[in-house]
Amino acid sequence: MQMISKSIPLHIEAKADAPDGTISAYLTTFGNNDVVNDVMAKGSLDSYIAKFDPSAKKLPMFYEHDHTSIIGEWTDLKADAHGVVGTGVLYTETTKGSDVYKLMKRNAVSSVSIGFRSSDYEKNDDGGRTFNNIELVETSVVLNPANDQAQVLSVKSDDGMIETAALKKHLIEGGLTKSECEALFLSGWKGLKNLREADAHKETLAEALAGFKL
């Protein structure tokens, strides 16, 4: 049975009382169409949640669905009226886990994605499918979302969190490139200055090479 992946945007909020590396996230939401018109039915993960036991079998968290980049695991799953909320922990003792955790706190990565299998679904008139029952295989932190309604609910922050997604959008609309925006958020004005100086050096070098004749 083929594995299917569905991605959802990250929304970061502070949660000061959580252990370091802990996050809370909607892994999927019920009833809304994603970009390919697929829908998760309410209760589609009930059977999986009922037998979920992380002490017996972990539900891993990867980066970009790369099975060699394990960054954490999910320790608890609960369904509510909106979707399925997972509580997880990033392996901050590892380089990749620590890096992704820092990026999540700054809203510099955009999505969390589930990989699942299902043979219980119906085809919809709009070309999508409604999944009635799914079996989770893994989850990942990814860059491009498919489901636009599920959110990361909380992540502990030691430097205070602000809502940066809207700010990034305005900065890019105001003329910053995506790489400039990321440099600004990751390294501040110094990072933006260094990026622009490096770009200017590349342009100067390219012009010099273009004018050089053998």
PDB file of C-alpha atoms in Angstrom, residues 10-201:
ATOM      1  CA  LEU A  10       3.382  25.725  11.535  1.00  0.00           C
ATOM      2  CA  HIS A  11       2.120  28.374  13.940  1.00  0.00           C
ATOM      3  CA  ILE A  12       4.410  28.925  16.917  1.00  0.00           C
ATOM      4  CA  GLU A  13       3.328  30.109  20.358  1.00  0.00           C
ATOM      5  CA  ALA A  14       5.296  30.308  23.598  1.00  0.00           C
ATOM      6  CA  LYS A  15       4.748  27.712  26.330  1.00  0.00           C
ATOM      7  CA  ALA A  16       7.056  28.460  29.202  1.00  0.00           C
ATOM      8  CA  ASP A  17       6.190  25.433  31.371  1.00  0.00           C
ATOM      9  CA  ALA A  18       6.999  22.766  28.761  1.00  0.00           C
ATOM     10  CA  PRO A  19      10.200  20.702  28.940  1.00  0.00           C
ATOM     11  CA  ASP A  20      12.933  21.776  26.541  1.00  0.00           C
ATOM     12  CA  GLY A  21      12.266  20.575  23.010  1.00  0.00           C
ATOM     13  CA  THR A  22       8.559  19.857  23.570  1.00  0.00           C
ATOM     14  CA  ILE A  23       6.077  20.878  20.884  1.00  0.00           C
ATOM     15  CA  SER A  24       2.326  20.559  20.459  1.00  0.00           C
ATOM     16  CA  ALA A  25       0.862  20.364  16.968  1.00  0.00           C
ATOM     17  CA  TYR A  26      -2.191  19.512  14.961  1.00  0.00           C
ATOM     18  CA  LEU A  27      -0.982  16.591  12.864  1.00  0.00           C
ATOM     19  CA  THR A  28      -4.152  16.695  10.787  1.00  0.00           C
ATOM     20  CA  THR A  29      -7.464  18.545  10.734  1.00  0.00           C
ATOM     21  CA  PHE A  30     -10.944  17.248   9.970  1.00  0.00           C
ATOM     22  CA  GLY A  31     -13.291  18.317   7.216  1.00  0.00           C
ATOM     23  CA  ASN A  32     -11.221  20.845   5.259  1.00  0.00           C
ATOM     24  CA  ASN A  33      -9.915  20.361   1.729  1.00  0.00           C
ATOM     25  CA  ASP A  34      -6.172  20.537   1.157  1.00  0.00           C
ATOM     26  CA  VAL A  35      -4.589  21.751  -2.089  1.00  0.00           C
ATOM     27  CA  VAL A  36      -5.481  18.521  -3.928  1.00  0.00           C
ATOM     28  CA  ASN A  37      -9.011  18.481  -2.427  1.00  0.00           C
ATOM     29  CA  ASP A  38      -8.331  15.570  -0.085  1.00  0.00           C
ATOM     30  CA  VAL A  39     -10.200  15.563   3.223  1.00  0.00           C
ATOM     31  CA  MET A  40      -9.610  13.795   6.546  1.00  0.00           C
ATOM     32  CA  ALA A  41     -12.909  12.568   8.004  1.00  0.00           C
ATOM     33  CA  LYS A  42     -13.575  13.084  11.684  1.00  0.00           C
ATOM     34  CA  GLY A  43     -12.516   9.917  13.490  1.00  0.00           C
ATOM     35  CA  SER A  44     -10.095   8.854  10.744  1.00  0.00           C
ATOM     36  CA  LEU A  45      -7.342   8.388  13.334  1.00  0.00           C
ATOM     37  CA  ASP A  46      -9.440   6.995  16.197  1.00  0.00           C
ATOM     38  CA  SER A  47      -8.336   3.392  15.706  1.00  0.00           C
ATOM     39  CA  TYR A  48      -4.682   4.420  15.430  1.00  0.00           C
ATOM     40  CA  ILE A  49      -4.859   6.574  18.571  1.00  0.00           C
ATOM     41  CA  ALA A  50      -6.554   3.773  20.512  1.00  0.00           C
ATOM     42  CA  LYS A  51      -3.587   1.463  19.986  1.00  0.00           C
ATOM     43  CA  PHE A  52      -0.845   4.123  20.007  1.00  0.00           C
ATOM     44  CA  ASP A  53       1.873   3.145  22.494  1.00  0.00           C
ATOM     45  CA  PRO A  54       5.163   5.033  22.021  1.00  0.00           C
ATOM     46  CA  SER A  55       6.919   2.783  24.540  1.00  0.00           C
ATOM     47  CA  ALA A  56       6.271  -0.175  22.231  1.00  0.00           C
ATOM     48  CA  LYS A  57       6.615   1.535  18.846  1.00  0.00           C
ATOM     49  CA  LYS A  58       7.754   5.110  18.313  1.00  0.00           C
ATOM     50  CA  LEU A  59       6.100   7.516  15.898  1.00  0.00           C
ATOM     51  CA  PRO A  60       9.199   9.244  14.514  1.00  0.00           C
ATOM     52  CA  MET A  61       9.614  12.845  13.421  1.00  0.00           C
ATOM     53  CA  PHE A  62      11.886  13.357  10.425  1.00  0.00           C
ATOM     54  CA  TYR A  63      13.141  16.391   8.539  1.00  0.00           C
ATOM     55  CA  GLU A  64      11.704  16.611   4.992  1.00  0.00           C
ATOM     56  CA  HIS A  65      10.649  12.920   5.129  1.00  0.00           C
ATOM     57  CA  ASP A  66      14.333  11.955   5.152  1.00  0.00           C
ATOM     58  CA  HIS A  67      14.510   8.770   7.200  1.00  0.00           C
ATOM     59  CA  THR A  68      18.181   9.399   7.887  1.00  0.00           C
ATOM     60  CA  SER A  69      17.321  12.744   9.554  1.00  0.00           C
ATOM     61  CA  ILE A  70      15.480  11.731  12.740  1.00  0.00           C
ATOM     62  CA  ILE A  71      14.816  14.901  14.735  1.00  0.00           C
ATOM     63  CA  GLY A  72      12.336  13.702  17.353  1.00  0.00           C
ATOM     64  CA  GLU A  73       9.262  11.607  18.165  1.00  0.00           C
ATOM     65  CA  TRP A  74       5.597  11.983  19.171  1.00  0.00           C
ATOM     66  CA  THR A  75       4.728  10.898  22.693  1.00  0.00           C
ATOM     67  CA  ASP A  76       0.972  11.537  22.874  1.00  0.00           C
ATOM     68  CA  LEU A  77      -1.956  11.842  20.447  1.00  0.00           C
ATOM     69  CA  LYS A  78      -5.423  13.236  21.182  1.00  0.00           C
ATOM     70  CA  ALA A  79      -8.392  13.944  18.917  1.00  0.00           C
ATOM     71  CA  ASP A  80     -10.620  16.985  19.398  1.00  0.00           C
ATOM     72  CA  ALA A  81     -13.392  18.539  17.344  1.00  0.00           C
ATOM     73  CA  HIS A  82     -10.884  20.216  15.021  1.00  0.00           C
ATOM     74  CA  GLY A  83      -8.346  17.459  14.406  1.00  0.00           C
ATOM     75  CA  VAL A  84      -5.630  15.366  16.024  1.00  0.00           C
ATOM     76  CA  VAL A  85      -3.175  17.063  18.371  1.00  0.00           C
ATOM     77  CA  GLY A  86       0.214  15.461  18.886  1.00  0.00           C
ATOM     78  CA  THR A  87       2.620  16.214  21.705  1.00  0.00           C
ATOM     79  CA  GLY A  88       6.190  15.532  20.705  1.00  0.00           C
ATOM     80  CA  VAL A  89       9.781  16.125  21.643  1.00  0.00           C
ATOM     81  CA  LEU A  90      12.639  17.169  19.401  1.00  0.00           C
ATOM     82  CA  TYR A  91      16.012  15.554  20.075  1.00  0.00           C
ATOM     83  CA  THR A  92      17.780  18.755  21.027  1.00  0.00           C
ATOM     84  CA  GLU A  93      20.869  16.770  22.034  1.00  0.00           C
ATOM     85  CA  THR A  94      21.430  16.100  18.321  1.00  0.00           C
ATOM     86  CA  THR A  95      22.655  18.750  15.891  1.00  0.00           C
ATOM     87  CA  LYS A  96      19.757  18.381  13.458  1.00  0.00           C
ATOM     88  CA  GLY A  97      17.116  18.221  16.183  1.00  0.00           C
ATOM     89  CA  SER A  98      18.538  21.297  17.897  1.00  0.00           C
ATOM     90  CA  ASP A  99      18.771  23.228  14.620  1.00  0.00           C
ATOM     91  CA  VAL A 100      15.186  22.437  13.597  1.00  0.00           C
ATOM     92  CA  TYR A 101      13.930  23.316  17.082  1.00  0.00           C
ATOM     93  CA  LYS A 102      15.577  26.734  16.839  1.00  0.00           C
ATOM     94  CA  LEU A 103      14.107  27.241  13.358  1.00  0.00           C
ATOM     95  CA  MET A 104      10.654  26.270  14.624  1.00  0.00           C
ATOM     96  CA  LYS A 105      10.879  28.805  17.441  1.00  0.00           C
ATOM     97  CA  ARG A 106      11.604  31.490  14.835  1.00  0.00           C
ATOM     98  CA  ASN A 107       8.923  30.282  12.393  1.00  0.00           C
ATOM     99  CA  ALA A 108      11.686  29.763   9.830  1.00  0.00           C
ATOM    100  CA  VAL A 109      10.283  26.368   8.794  1.00  0.00           C
ATOM    101  CA  SER A 110       6.745  26.363   7.528  1.00  0.00           C
ATOM    102  CA  SER A 111       5.068  22.975   7.854  1.00  0.00           C
ATOM    103  CA  VAL A 112       4.602  19.677   9.621  1.00  0.00           C
ATOM    104  CA  SER A 113       3.672  16.693   7.471  1.00  0.00           C
ATOM    105  CA  ILE A 114       2.255  13.236   8.085  1.00  0.00           C
ATOM    106  CA  GLY A 115       3.038  10.123   6.101  1.00  0.00           C
ATOM    107  CA  PHE A 116       0.214   7.574   6.225  1.00  0.00           C
ATOM    108  CA  ARG A 117      -1.404   4.613   4.509  1.00  0.00           C
ATOM    109  CA  SER A 118      -5.104   4.074   3.894  1.00  0.00           C
ATOM    110  CA  SER A 119      -7.372   1.700   2.008  1.00  0.00           C
ATOM    111  CA  ASP A 120     -10.563   3.181   3.473  1.00  0.00           C
ATOM    112  CA  TYR A 121     -11.438   6.275   1.458  1.00  0.00           C
ATOM    113  CA  GLU A 122     -14.052   7.618  -0.933  1.00  0.00           C
ATOM    114  CA  LYS A 123     -13.557   9.592  -4.129  1.00  0.00           C
ATOM    115  CA  ASN A 124     -15.190  13.023  -4.140  1.00  0.00           C
ATOM    116  CA  ASP A 125     -16.872  14.884  -7.007  1.00  0.00           C
ATOM    117  CA  ASP A 126     -14.080  17.492  -6.998  1.00  0.00           C
ATOM    118  CA  GLY A 127     -11.443  14.852  -7.737  1.00  0.00           C
ATOM    119  CA  GLY A 128     -10.183  14.545  -4.168  1.00  0.00           C
ATOM    120  CA  ARG A 129     -10.644  11.791  -1.614  1.00  0.00           C
ATOM    121  CA  THR A 130     -12.197  11.594   1.843  1.00  0.00           C
ATOM    122  CA  PHE A 131     -10.098   9.370   4.094  1.00  0.00           C
ATOM    123  CA  ASN A 132     -12.228   7.532   6.662  1.00  0.00           C
ATOM    124  CA  ASN A 133      -9.419   5.601   8.352  1.00  0.00           C
ATOM    125  CA  ILE A 134      -5.660   6.154   8.173  1.00  0.00           C
ATOM    126  CA  GLU A 135      -2.572   4.508   9.653  1.00  0.00           C
ATOM    127  CA  LEU A 136       0.250   6.901  10.516  1.00  0.00           C
ATOM    128  CA  VAL A 137       3.739   5.854   9.428  1.00  0.00           C
ATOM    129  CA  GLU A 138       5.815   8.943  10.286  1.00  0.00           C
ATOM    130  CA  THR A 139       5.750  12.710  10.520  1.00  0.00           C
ATOM    131  CA  SER A 140       8.166  15.327   9.281  1.00  0.00           C
ATOM    132  CA  VAL A 141       8.986  19.002   9.518  1.00  0.00           C
ATOM    133  CA  VAL A 142       8.840  20.226   5.916  1.00  0.00           C
ATOM    134  CA  LEU A 143       8.913  23.423   3.877  1.00  0.00           C
ATOM    135  CA  ASN A 144       5.798  23.286   1.682  1.00  0.00           C
ATOM    136  CA  PRO A 145       2.307  22.890   3.180  1.00  0.00           C
ATOM    137  CA  ALA A 146      -0.627  20.950   1.701  1.00  0.00           C
ATOM    138  CA  ASN A 147      -3.258  21.327   4.443  1.00  0.00           C
ATOM    139  CA  ASP A 148      -3.742  24.985   5.387  1.00  0.00           C
ATOM    140  CA  GLN A 149      -5.645  24.605   8.663  1.00  0.00           C
ATOM    141  CA  ALA A 150      -3.571  22.505  11.086  1.00  0.00           C
ATOM    142  CA  GLN A 151      -1.096  24.305  13.312  1.00  0.00           C
ATOM    143  CA  VAL A 152       1.713  23.795  15.751  1.00  0.00           C
ATOM    144  CA  LEU A 153       0.148  24.988  18.990  1.00  0.00           C
ATOM    145  CA  SER A 154       3.088  25.460  21.300  1.00  0.00           C
ATOM    146  CA  VAL A 155       6.827  25.239  21.616  1.00  0.00           C
ATOM    147  CA  LYS A 156       8.874  26.248  24.625  1.00  0.00           C
ATOM    148  CA  SER A 157      10.837  29.435  24.012  1.00  0.00           C
ATOM    149  CA  ASP A 158      13.730  30.716  26.069  1.00  0.00           C
ATOM    150  CA  ASP A 159      13.930  34.011  24.175  1.00  0.00           C
ATOM    151  CA  GLY A 160      10.225  34.928  23.890  1.00  0.00           C
ATOM    152  CA  MET A 161       8.192  34.292  20.769  1.00  0.00           C
ATOM    153  CA  ILE A 162       6.415  36.672  18.431  1.00  0.00           C
ATOM    154  CA  GLU A 163       4.206  35.922  15.452  1.00  0.00           C
ATOM    155  CA  THR A 164       6.674  36.204  12.592  1.00  0.00           C
ATOM    156  CA  ALA A 165       4.839  34.653   9.642  1.00  0.00           C
ATOM    157  CA  ALA A 166       2.854  37.828   8.881  1.00  0.00           C
ATOM    158  CA  LEU A 167       5.940  39.987   9.395  1.00  0.00           C
ATOM    159  CA  LYS A 168       7.940  37.873   6.945  1.00  0.00           C
ATOM    160  CA  LYS A 169       5.164  38.183   4.378  1.00  0.00           C
ATOM    161  CA  HIS A 170       5.146  41.990   4.672  1.00  0.00           C
ATOM    162  CA  LEU A 171       8.955  42.154   4.453  1.00  0.00           C
ATOM    163  CA  ILE A 172       8.995  40.090   1.271  1.00  0.00           C
ATOM    164  CA  GLU A 173       6.120  42.133  -0.194  1.00  0.00           C
ATOM    165  CA  GLY A 174       8.147  45.238   0.723  1.00  0.00           C
ATOM    166  CA  GLY A 175      11.110  44.127  -1.377  1.00  0.00           C
ATOM    167  CA  LEU A 176      13.244  41.680   0.611  1.00  0.00           C
ATOM    168  CA  THR A 177      14.083  38.430  -1.120  1.00  0.00           C
ATOM    169  CA  LYS A 178      13.244  35.164   0.647  1.00  0.00           C
ATOM    170  CA  SER A 179      16.939  34.538   1.358  1.00  0.00           C
ATOM    171  CA  GLU A 180      17.332  38.069   2.764  1.00  0.00           C
ATOM    172  CA  CYS A 181      14.291  37.566   4.972  1.00  0.00           C
ATOM    173  CA  GLU A 182      15.646  34.265   6.324  1.00  0.00           C
ATOM    174  CA  ALA A 183      19.075  35.813   6.925  1.00  0.00           C
ATOM    175  CA  LEU A 184      17.437  38.648   8.862  1.00  0.00           C
ATOM    176  CA  PHE A 185      15.411  36.320  11.079  1.00  0.00           C
ATOM    177  CA  LEU A 186      18.219  33.842  11.680  1.00  0.00           C
ATOM    178  CA  SER A 187      21.129  36.248  12.190  1.00  0.00           C
ATOM    179  CA  GLY A 188      19.648  39.720  12.550  1.00  0.00           C
ATOM    180  CA  TRP A 189      20.812  42.818  10.696  1.00  0.00           C
ATOM    181  CA  LYS A 190      24.368  41.496  10.640  1.00  0.00           C
ATOM    182  CA  GLY A 191      23.183  38.399   8.788  1.00  0.00           C
ATOM    183  CA  LEU A 192      21.303  40.521   6.259  1.00  0.00           C
ATOM    184  CA  LYS A 193      24.318  42.815   5.814  1.00  0.00           C
ATOM    185  CA  ASN A 194      26.676  39.843   5.312  1.00  0.00           C
ATOM    186  CA  LEU A 195      24.328  38.281   2.748  1.00  0.00           C
ATOM    187  CA  ARG A 196      24.078  41.505   0.753  1.00  0.00           C
ATOM    188  CA  GLU A 197      27.846  42.016   0.846  1.00  0.00           C
ATOM    189  CA  ALA A 198      28.366  38.458  -0.386  1.00  0.00           C
ATOM    190  CA  ASP A 199      25.824  38.990  -3.196  1.00  0.00           C
ATOM    191  CA  ALA A 200      27.529  42.279  -4.172  1.00  0.00           C
ATOM    192  CA  HIS A 201      30.908  40.515  -4.267  1.00  0.00           C
TER     193      HIS A 201
END
